[in-house]
Every structure is written in structure tokens, then in C-alpha cells.
GROMACS .gro file of C-alpha atoms in nm:
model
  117
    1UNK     CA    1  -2.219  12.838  10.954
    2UNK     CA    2  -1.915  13.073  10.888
    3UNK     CA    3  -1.964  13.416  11.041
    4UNK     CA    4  -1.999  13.573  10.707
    5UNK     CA    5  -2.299  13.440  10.594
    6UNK     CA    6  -2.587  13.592  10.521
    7UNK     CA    7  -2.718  13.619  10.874
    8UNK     CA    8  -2.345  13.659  11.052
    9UNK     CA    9  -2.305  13.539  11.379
   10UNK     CA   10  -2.657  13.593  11.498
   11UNK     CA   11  -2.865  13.254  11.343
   12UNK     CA   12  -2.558  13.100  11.566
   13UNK     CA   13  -2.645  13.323  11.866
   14UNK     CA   14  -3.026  13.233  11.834
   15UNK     CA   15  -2.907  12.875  11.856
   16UNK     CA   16  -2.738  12.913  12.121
   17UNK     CA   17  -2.922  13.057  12.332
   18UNK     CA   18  -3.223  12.870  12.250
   19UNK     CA   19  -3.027  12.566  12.347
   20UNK     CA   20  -2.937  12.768  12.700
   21UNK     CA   21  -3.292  12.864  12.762
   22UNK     CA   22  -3.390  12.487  12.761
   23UNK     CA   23  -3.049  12.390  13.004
   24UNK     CA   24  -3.206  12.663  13.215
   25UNK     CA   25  -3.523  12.571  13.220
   26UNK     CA   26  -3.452  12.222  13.333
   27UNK     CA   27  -3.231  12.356  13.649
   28UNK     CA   28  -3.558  12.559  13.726
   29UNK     CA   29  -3.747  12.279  13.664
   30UNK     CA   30  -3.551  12.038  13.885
   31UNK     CA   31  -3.501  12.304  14.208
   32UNK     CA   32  -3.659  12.080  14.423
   33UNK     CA   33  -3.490  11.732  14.330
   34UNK     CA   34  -3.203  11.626  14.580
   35UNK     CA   35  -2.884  11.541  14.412
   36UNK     CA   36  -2.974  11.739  14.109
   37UNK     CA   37  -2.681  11.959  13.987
   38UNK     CA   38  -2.729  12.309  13.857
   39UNK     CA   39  -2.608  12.361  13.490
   40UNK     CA   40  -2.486  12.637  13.223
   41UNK     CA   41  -2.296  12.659  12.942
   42UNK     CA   42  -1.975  12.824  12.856
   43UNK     CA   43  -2.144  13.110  12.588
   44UNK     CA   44  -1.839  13.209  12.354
   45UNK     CA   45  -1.700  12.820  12.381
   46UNK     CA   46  -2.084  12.749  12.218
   47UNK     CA   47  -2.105  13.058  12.019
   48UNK     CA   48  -1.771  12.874  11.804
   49UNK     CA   49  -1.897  12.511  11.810
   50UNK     CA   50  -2.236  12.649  11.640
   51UNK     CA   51  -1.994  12.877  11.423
   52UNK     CA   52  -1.843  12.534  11.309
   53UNK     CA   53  -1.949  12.385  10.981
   54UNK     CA   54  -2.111  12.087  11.196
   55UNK     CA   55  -2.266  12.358  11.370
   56UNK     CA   56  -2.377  12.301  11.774
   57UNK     CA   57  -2.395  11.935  11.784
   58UNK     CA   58  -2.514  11.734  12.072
   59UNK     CA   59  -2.127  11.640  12.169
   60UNK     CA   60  -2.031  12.008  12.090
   61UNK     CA   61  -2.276  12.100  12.351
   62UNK     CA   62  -2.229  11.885  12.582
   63UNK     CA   63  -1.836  11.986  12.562
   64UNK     CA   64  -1.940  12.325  12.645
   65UNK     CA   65  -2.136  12.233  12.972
   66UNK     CA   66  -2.070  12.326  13.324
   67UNK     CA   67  -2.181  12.263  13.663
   68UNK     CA   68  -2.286  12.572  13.810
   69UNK     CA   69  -2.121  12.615  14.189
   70UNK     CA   70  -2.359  12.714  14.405
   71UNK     CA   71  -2.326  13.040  14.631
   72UNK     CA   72  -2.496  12.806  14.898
   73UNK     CA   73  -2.470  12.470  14.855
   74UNK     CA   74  -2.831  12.219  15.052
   75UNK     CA   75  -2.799  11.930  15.210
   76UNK     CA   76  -2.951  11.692  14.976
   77UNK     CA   77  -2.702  11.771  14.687
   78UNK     CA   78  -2.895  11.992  14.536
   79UNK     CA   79  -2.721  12.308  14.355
   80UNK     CA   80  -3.023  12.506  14.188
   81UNK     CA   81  -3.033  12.825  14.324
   82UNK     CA   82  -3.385  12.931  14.253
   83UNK     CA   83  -3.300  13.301  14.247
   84UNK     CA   84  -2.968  13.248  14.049
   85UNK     CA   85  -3.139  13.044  13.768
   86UNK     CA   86  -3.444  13.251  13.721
   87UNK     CA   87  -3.206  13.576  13.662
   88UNK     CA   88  -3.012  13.393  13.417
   89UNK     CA   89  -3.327  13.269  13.254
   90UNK     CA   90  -3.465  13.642  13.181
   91UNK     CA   91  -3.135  13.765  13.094
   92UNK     CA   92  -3.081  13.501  12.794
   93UNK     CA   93  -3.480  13.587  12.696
   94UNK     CA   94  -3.454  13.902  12.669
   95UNK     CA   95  -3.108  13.834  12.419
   96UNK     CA   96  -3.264  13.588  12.258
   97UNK     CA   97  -3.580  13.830  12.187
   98UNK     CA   98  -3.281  14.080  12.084
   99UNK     CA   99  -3.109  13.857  11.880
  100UNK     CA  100  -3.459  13.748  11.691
  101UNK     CA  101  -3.530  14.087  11.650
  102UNK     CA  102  -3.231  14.166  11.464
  103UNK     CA  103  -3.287  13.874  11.213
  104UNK     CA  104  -3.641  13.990  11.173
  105UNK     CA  105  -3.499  14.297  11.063
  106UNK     CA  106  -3.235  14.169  10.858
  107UNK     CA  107  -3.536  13.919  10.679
  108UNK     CA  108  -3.749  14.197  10.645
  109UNK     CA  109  -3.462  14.412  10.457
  110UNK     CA  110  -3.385  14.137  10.255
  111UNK     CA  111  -3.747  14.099  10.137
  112UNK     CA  112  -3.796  14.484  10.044
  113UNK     CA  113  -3.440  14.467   9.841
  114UNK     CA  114  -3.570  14.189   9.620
  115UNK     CA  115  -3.911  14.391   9.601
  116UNK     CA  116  -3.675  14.648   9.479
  117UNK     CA  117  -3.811  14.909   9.722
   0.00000   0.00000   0.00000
């Protein structure tokens, strides 16, 4: 998906961050489970793997993965910080609302120019 396509870097953005919501969502989901390791991804590193032609792969994703150190690691192994993960889960909604928004826009302008309002 080469940046100057119709939709630029953006559809690649919405990917992304799609994919990050879910990666968040499980550390959220798995606060509580000993030995469980916190993760995130490396953003620009998955921004250019979904920029690729292949676009964000599994592998390509995985590549871009990262256990997240913990500001206070528990004794059962556990990494999630509760407080840490929920943060970064609103902050990546609200961009991916953003993000969506913009291609909304973009759809919406595309529409009305072959209208030919």
C-alpha cells in the first residue's frame, strides 16, 4: 500500500492501530494471569511493514512486537500494569477514531466529486 495512494498513509494507520488495540486488549485482558508478559508494538516499525506491498502480515507484526518493561515488576511474572495498559488503550482509540474520521472525510469527498458537486 504505497503512501501515495488514494488514501495515503492513513488506511495503513487504521491497520495498525486496529491491530494495537487488539495486542492491548489482550494485556488488559490477561492482568491477572501470573507469568503473562505485557506487550506493544513498535508504531513507525508497523506503520512501514503495513506501508509494504505485503502490507502488515502476521510475521511483519510479530517482528514489530515488544515486551513492555514494567515500572513495577509482581511476583508471579506478571508485567501488565493495569493503569499503564488502559492509558495506552484510550490513547490509540481515540487515534484510531481520528484516523477513521479522516478517511470518512476523504470517502465522503470522493463521493461528492464524482456527484460532481
Amino acid at each position: 500500500m504505497p503512501e501515495n495512494s488514494l488514501f495515503g498513509v492513513h488506511a495503513a494507520a487504521l491497520e495498525v492501530r486496529q491491530r494495537r488495540l487488539g495486542l492491548l486488549a489482550s494485556n488488559i485482558a490477561n492482568a491477572s494471569t501470573p507469568g503473562y508478559k505485557a506487550k506493544d508494538i513498535d508504531f513507525r516499525a508497523a506503520l512501514s511493514a503495513a506501508d509494504a506491498p505485503q502490507g502488515l502480515t502476521n510475521e511483519a507484526f510479530q517482528s514489530v512486537t515488544r515486551f513492555r518493561v514494567p515500572l513495577q515488576p509482581t511476583l508471579d511474572g506478571n508485567t501488565v500494569e493495569l493503569a499503564t495498559e488502559q492509558t495506552a488503550f484510550a490513547e490509540n482509540a481515540v487515534a484510531y477514531q481520528t484516523t477513521l474520521s479522516f478517511l470518512n472525510g476523504r470517502i465522503n469527498q470522493l463521493n461528492r466529486a464524482l456527484r460532481g458537486e
